[in-house]
XYZ file of C-alpha atoms in Angstrom:
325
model
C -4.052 4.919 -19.123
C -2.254 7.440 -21.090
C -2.740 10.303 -18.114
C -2.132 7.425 -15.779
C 1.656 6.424 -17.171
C 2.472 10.157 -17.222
C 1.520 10.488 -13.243
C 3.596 7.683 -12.567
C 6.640 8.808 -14.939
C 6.515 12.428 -13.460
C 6.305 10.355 -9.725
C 8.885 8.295 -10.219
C 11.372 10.194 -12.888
C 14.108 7.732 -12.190
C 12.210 4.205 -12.716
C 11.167 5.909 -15.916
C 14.140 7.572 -17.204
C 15.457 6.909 -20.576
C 16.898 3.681 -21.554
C 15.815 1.645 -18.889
C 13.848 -1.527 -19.570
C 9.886 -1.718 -19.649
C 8.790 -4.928 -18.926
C 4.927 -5.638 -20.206
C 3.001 -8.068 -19.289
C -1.261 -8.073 -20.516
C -4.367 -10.530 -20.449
C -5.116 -11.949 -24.109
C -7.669 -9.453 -24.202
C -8.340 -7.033 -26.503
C -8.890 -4.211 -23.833
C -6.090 -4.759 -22.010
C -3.353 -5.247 -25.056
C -5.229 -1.398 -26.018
C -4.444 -0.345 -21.916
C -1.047 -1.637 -22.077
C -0.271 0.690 -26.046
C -1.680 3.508 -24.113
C 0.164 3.369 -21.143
C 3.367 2.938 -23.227
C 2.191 6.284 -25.271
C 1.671 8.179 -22.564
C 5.534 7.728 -21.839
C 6.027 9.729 -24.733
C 8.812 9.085 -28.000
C 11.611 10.377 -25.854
C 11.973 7.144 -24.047
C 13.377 4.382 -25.333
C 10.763 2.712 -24.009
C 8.224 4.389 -25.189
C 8.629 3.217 -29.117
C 6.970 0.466 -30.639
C 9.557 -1.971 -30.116
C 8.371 -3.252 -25.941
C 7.487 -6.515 -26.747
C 3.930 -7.516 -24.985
C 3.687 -10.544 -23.395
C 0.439 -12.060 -23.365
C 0.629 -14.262 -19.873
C -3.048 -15.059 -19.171
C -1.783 -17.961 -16.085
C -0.964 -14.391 -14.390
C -3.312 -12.165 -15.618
C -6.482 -14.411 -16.071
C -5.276 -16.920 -13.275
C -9.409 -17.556 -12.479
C -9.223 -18.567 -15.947
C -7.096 -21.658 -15.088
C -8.287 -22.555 -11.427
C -10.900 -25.321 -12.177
C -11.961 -25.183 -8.368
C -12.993 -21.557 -8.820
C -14.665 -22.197 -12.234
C -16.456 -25.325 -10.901
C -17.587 -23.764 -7.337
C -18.333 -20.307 -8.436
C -18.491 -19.021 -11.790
C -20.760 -21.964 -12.894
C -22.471 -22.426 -10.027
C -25.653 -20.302 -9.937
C -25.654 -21.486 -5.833
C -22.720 -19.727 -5.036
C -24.429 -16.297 -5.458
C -27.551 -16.796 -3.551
C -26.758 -14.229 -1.516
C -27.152 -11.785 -4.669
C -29.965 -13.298 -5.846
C -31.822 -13.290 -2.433
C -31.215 -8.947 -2.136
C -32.559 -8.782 -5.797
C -35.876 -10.414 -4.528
C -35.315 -8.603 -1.236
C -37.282 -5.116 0.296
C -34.685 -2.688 -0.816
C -34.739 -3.925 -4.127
C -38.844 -3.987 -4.528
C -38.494 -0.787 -3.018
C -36.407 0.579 -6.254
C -38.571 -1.838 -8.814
C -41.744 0.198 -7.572
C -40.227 3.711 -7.664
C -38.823 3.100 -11.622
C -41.935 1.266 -12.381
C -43.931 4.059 -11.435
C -41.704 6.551 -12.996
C -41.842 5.156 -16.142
C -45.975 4.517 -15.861
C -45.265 0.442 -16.204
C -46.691 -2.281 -13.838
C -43.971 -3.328 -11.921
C -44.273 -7.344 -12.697
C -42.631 -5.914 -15.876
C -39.527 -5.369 -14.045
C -36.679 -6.913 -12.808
C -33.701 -5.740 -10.310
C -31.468 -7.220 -14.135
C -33.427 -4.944 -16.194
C -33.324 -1.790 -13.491
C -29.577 -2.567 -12.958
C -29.263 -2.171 -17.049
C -30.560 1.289 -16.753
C -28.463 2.408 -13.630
C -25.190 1.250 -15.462
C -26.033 2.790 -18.330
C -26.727 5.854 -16.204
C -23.104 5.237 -14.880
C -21.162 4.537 -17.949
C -22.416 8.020 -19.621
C -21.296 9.696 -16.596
C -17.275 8.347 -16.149
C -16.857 7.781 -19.772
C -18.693 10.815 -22.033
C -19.333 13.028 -18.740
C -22.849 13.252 -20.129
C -25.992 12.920 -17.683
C -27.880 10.196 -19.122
C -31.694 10.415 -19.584
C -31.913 7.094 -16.979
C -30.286 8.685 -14.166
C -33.737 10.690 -14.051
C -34.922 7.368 -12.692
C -32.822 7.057 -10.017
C -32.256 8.988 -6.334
C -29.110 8.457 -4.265
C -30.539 6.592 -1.833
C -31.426 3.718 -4.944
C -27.901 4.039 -6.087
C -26.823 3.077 -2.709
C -28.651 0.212 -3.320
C -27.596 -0.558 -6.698
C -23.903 -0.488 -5.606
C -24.615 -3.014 -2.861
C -26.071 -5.275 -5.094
C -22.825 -4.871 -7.402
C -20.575 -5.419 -4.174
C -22.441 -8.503 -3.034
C -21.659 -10.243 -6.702
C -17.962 -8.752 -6.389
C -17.496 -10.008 -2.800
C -19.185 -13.321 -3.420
C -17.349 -14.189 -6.676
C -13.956 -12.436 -6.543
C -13.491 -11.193 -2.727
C -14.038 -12.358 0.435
C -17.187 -14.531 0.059
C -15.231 -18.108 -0.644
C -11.572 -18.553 0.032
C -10.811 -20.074 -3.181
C -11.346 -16.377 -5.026
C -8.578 -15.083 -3.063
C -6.344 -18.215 -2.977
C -6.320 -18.352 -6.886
C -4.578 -15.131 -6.993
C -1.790 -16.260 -5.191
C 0.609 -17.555 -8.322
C 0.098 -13.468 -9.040
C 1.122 -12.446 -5.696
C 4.392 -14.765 -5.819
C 5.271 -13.909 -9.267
C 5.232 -10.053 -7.781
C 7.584 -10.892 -5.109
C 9.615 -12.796 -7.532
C 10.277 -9.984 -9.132
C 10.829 -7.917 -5.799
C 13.419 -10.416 -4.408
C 15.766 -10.563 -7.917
C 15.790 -6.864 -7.609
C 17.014 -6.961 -4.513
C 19.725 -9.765 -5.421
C 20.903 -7.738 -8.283
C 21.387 -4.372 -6.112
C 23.364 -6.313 -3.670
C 25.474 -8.149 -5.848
C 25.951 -4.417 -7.402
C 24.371 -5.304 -10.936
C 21.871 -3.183 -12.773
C 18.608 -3.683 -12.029
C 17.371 -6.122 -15.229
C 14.228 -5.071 -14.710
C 13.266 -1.752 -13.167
C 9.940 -1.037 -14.273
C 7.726 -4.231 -14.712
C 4.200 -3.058 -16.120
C 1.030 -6.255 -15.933
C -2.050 -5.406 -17.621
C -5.099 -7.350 -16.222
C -8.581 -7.193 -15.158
C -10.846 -5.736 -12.096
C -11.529 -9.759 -11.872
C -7.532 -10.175 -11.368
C -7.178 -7.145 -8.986
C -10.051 -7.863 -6.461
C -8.930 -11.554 -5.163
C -5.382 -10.233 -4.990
C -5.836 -7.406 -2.624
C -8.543 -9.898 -0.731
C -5.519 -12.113 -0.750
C -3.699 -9.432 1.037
C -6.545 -8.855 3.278
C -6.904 -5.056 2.343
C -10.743 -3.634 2.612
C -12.144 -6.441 4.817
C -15.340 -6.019 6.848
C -15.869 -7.944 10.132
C -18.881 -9.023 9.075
C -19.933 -10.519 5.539
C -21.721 -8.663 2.977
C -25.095 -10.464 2.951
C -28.418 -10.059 1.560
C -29.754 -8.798 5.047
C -27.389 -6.544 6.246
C -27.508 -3.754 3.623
C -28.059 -1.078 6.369
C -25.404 -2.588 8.515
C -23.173 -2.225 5.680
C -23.766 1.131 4.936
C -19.776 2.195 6.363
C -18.812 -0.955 5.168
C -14.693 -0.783 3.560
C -15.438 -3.098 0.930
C -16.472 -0.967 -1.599
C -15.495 -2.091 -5.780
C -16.216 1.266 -7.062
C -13.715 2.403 -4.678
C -11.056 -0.458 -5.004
C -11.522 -1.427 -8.593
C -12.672 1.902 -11.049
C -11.678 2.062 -14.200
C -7.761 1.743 -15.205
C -7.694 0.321 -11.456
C -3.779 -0.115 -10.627
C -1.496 -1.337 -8.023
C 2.224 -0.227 -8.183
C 4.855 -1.728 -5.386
C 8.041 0.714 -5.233
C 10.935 -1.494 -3.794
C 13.022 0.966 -2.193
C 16.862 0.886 -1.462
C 17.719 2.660 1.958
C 21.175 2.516 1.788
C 22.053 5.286 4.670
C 20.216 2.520 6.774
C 22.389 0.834 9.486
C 20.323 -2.284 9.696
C 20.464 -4.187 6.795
C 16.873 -5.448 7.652
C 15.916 -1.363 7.183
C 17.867 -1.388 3.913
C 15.216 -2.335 1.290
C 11.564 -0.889 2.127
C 8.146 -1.020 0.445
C 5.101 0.612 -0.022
C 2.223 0.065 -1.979
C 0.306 2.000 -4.209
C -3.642 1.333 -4.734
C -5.172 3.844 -7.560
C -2.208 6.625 -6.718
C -2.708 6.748 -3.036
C -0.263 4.764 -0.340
C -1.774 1.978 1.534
C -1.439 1.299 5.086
C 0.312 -1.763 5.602
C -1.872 -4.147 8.408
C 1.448 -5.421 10.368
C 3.106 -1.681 10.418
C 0.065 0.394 10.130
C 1.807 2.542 8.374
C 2.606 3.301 4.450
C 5.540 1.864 4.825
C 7.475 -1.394 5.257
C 10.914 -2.804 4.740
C 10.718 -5.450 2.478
C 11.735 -8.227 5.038
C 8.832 -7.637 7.356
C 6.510 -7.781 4.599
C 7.872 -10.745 3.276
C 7.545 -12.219 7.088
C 3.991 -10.807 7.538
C 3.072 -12.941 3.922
C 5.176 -15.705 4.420
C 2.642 -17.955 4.182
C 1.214 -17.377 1.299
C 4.648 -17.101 -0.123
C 5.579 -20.437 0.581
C 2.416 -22.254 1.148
C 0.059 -21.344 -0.947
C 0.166 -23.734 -4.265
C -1.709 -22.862 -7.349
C -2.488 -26.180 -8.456
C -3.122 -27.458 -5.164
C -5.861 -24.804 -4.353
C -7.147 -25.221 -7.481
C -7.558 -28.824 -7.650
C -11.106 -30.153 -7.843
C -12.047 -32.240 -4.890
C -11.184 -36.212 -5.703
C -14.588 -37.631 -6.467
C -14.914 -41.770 -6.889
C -16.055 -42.835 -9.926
C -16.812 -46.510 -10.867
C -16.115 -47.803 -14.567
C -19.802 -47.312 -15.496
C -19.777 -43.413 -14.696
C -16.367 -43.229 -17.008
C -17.985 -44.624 -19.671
């Protein structure tokens, strides 16, 4: 996070200049309140904004908005039925294939295996690697071909519970994606009316959990078809990839440009979008990117349509005075 704030300083020298306002925003968590100190380190004691004083505000209704979306809890996270296509690929042939290989390699009957315990062993594999850049003893145990497998498993939970697999995952995230543009369109105010920008550089600290169902919201990395429990090999080019979209210190950045050698006024504030350091191409331009107003036109209706507590409303279900009590 500290690497990642320099990048973005040394990328954009005039959002990060001295004296100008960081706005931060984090999750109540403790690992995110620690990403969003490091982040301001990295910025270094020569900005103003680098000090101690940047307030944090904790805003979990933005940063942990699956937190508050009783329709998502309710549907999904508690309901063991809305992953059966994760558990069905755990019990399925390229999963027995990997239980037999580790059980053999590590001289155990294979009923004393599970695709839980083998996937316990594969992340720990993992987590050695990115974090201590240490090869772990358990990565002995696996080939590429079963870490192909592994990951899909790991995609089908991520695209059943916070992508593409139920619309709800998506819609939750939309209070996020409005509060973003919020912030876009103010900016934009203030430079027309000729005022300083109030704030410049707006910094929100959150989860992979917030990230995913916001850029499925946007309808970046979607396949045409599903990610299911029978398709692995169909899947194998698939776009929808979490280790790709979502590694660690994920990040989005929008950069809200002003154009003002533009003609058109329409051309004179354009966007582009950022995922892990590396443009995005815009689906209504196809390229990296847009002026603000086409964007805005291309997500209008989430913008104005899409209701927090609407989507997140529990279906009505008729009780009679026996069930209240």
């Amino acid at each position: 996070m500290e690497l990642l704030a320099r990048r973005l300083a040394a990328r954009f020298p005039a959002l990060f200049a001295a004296r100008r306002r960081l706005a931060l925003a984090s999750s109540s968590k403790h690992r995110c309140l620690q990403s969003g100190a490091a982040f301001r380190r990295g910025l270094g004691p020569d900005l103003s904004l680098g000090g101690d004083e940047v307030e944090v505000e904790v805003n979990d209704s933005l940063m942990r908005f699956f937190d508050h979306c009783a329709k998502f809890v309710a549907l999904v996270e508690e309901n063991d039925a809305a992953m059966c296509q994760v558990s069905a690929f755990k019990e399925g042939p390229e999963m027995k294939k990997v239980l037999e290989k580790v059980a053999s390699a590590l001289c155990l009957p294979v009923k004393e295996l599970n695709a839980d315990l083998v996937q316990v062993a594969f992340l720990t594999c993992s987590y050695e690697l990115a974090i201590k850049n240490v090869t772990s003893p358990w990565c002995s145990l696996f080939t590429e071909e079963d870490a192909k497998v592994l990951e899909y498993l790991n995609d089908l939970k991520q695209y059943w519970k916070r992508g593409y697999g139920y619309d709800i995952n998506s819609r939750s995230s939309c209070i996020l994606f409005q509060d973003i543009f919020q912030h876009l369109d103010k900016a934009v105010e203030e430079s027309k009316s000729s005022k300083p920008i109030s704030s410049p550089l707006i910094v929100q600290v959150g989860h992979a959990e917030t990230l995913q169902p916001l850029l499925a919201l946007m309808g970046f990395f979607k396949d045409e078809e599903p990610l299911m429990a029978n398709n692995f090999a169909r899947q194998v080019h698939r776009k929808f990839r979490s280790g790709r979209i979502v590694p660690y210190a994920a990040n989005l950045v929008f950069v809200l440009y002003h154009c003002d050698h533009m003609n058109a006024s329409r051309e004179e504030y354009q966007v582009q979008m950022l995922l892990n350091e590396r443009p995005m191409v815009f689906h209504h331009s196809n390229e990296t990117i847009s002026t603000y107003a086409d964007l805005k036109d291309y997500y209008r209706d989430i913008l104005e349509n899409c209701h927090f507590k609407e989507e997140c409303e529990l279906p009505k279900v008729n009780v009679t005075a026996v069930d209240e009590l």
